């Protein structure tokens, strides 16, 4: 195995593109190192992207924030601006692992690891986050939701890697929330999860809703949240949302939860996350 | 062999070492530098026995490549005491008899120090969540938490 820590994006792309064997990007390493130690993956080349300019930056952009690919959960959680604008994304990223894992884990790493249970992914997708991807053919922008294509698989081509993720601007009276179910209170993998982002008008009526489900399919799943639009999240609307989420979910049966349980609980999580987002948005029910 | 030459700083001292590309910081601390305070409990980020700080952030050294430490600042449990003078956290762990086998304690100490640097006046709940990634098979945690809360109070001058 070769280890490289290039100083520029161009060098990193060239290294990744030219490697004939298995190449892996290293961000926080909290997935990659575990997988290497378990011999799930034996890379010929590891490219540490943390020395590239801008990778640790959080920069305001068009009313939103561009988050560098090496920004850890701990660093994001210390950024008051991001916490105020996208509290659901921050809480989702902060649910990952322990304080130690938070010191290293990144959003882009969580996304590119492409686990169906990755906690920040539903929240980012609900937020409409966009990944900036550098590659041999230059730079492109891709909705976060289109990056994972199956367990452990992404849509990134050879030589490509994410340099930053944009959390967009949002209107007033809008907020988001993320909830997961785990059997413990800490340090566990989601059995089912939901990221919810809502917008309201001045009277408190919901004008836009995005609900993304995690851990109940091979990738994140988008639930039809149109039943919330035009409502003030009354019980009937929330029941419709829960039913819709349960119908959308296609979970597996495993030791962590049965299909039936996961389908049911993902609806409950979506309802509760919607109520939290509503409260955060300052909307009256 | 394609050994990598690393220049870093550990507990305030400049340090150089040679490592294999796939070796972890924990491997090098223990095997090359004889800094055996950090322990390998799991090697997968679950137990926290290998806790160190990297540029001030609490991390699991079993999930950091040794090569990543180039130009960075690492602190380990060996840097806590001032010569023979124990850190307040170390004294409190002893006073409260908050250890049995002791394997988890270096990690608990490094993690608690990082907690008190960020939150000098933590609630008990905050301390328990902060230390959730530090597993202890012996004590049942209560004595550890009591020691940390007591140390926090003393460090605040209470
Ligand atoms: C103890 C423990 C507990 C955990 N708990 C959780 C949990 O509760 N929820 C959860 O979702 N995850 C959890 N994880 C998994 C992991 O911490 C997260 O997925 C984390 O966000 C990964 O980020 P990273 O920066 O460490 O990724 P890395 O390990 O550096 O990378 C992960 C993968 O993504 C690729 N990659 C990384 N960055 C990029 C990039 N910029 N562009 C392209 N590819 C890239 C890597 O090549 C690798 O394949 C846990 C891990 C541990 C060790
Ligand atoms: S040895 Fe590193 S967390 Fe267990
Ligand atoms: S004292 Fe034995 S593991 Fe904590």
Tab-separated table of C-alpha atoms and ligand atoms in Angstrom, chain B residues 99-104 136-139, ligand 3:
chain	number	residue	atom	x	y	z
B	99	UNK	CA	-10.425	1.602	38.506
B	100	UNK	CA	-9.996	-2.114	38.781
B	101	UNK	CA	-7.938	-3.668	35.981
B	102	UNK	CA	-7.033	-0.197	34.709
B	103	UNK	CA	-6.941	-0.965	30.996
B	104	UNK	CA	-9.545	1.666	30.143
B	136	UNK	CA	-14.966	-0.053	31.013
B	137	UNK	CA	-15.675	-3.686	31.811
B	138	UNK	CA	-14.893	-3.394	35.511
B	139	UNK	CA	-16.169	-0.354	37.343
C	3	LIG	S1	-11.017	-0.695	35.027
C	3	LIG	FE1	-11.039	-2.527	33.901
C	3	LIG	S2	-11.878	-1.861	32.022
C	3	LIG	FE2	-12.090	-0.133	33.224
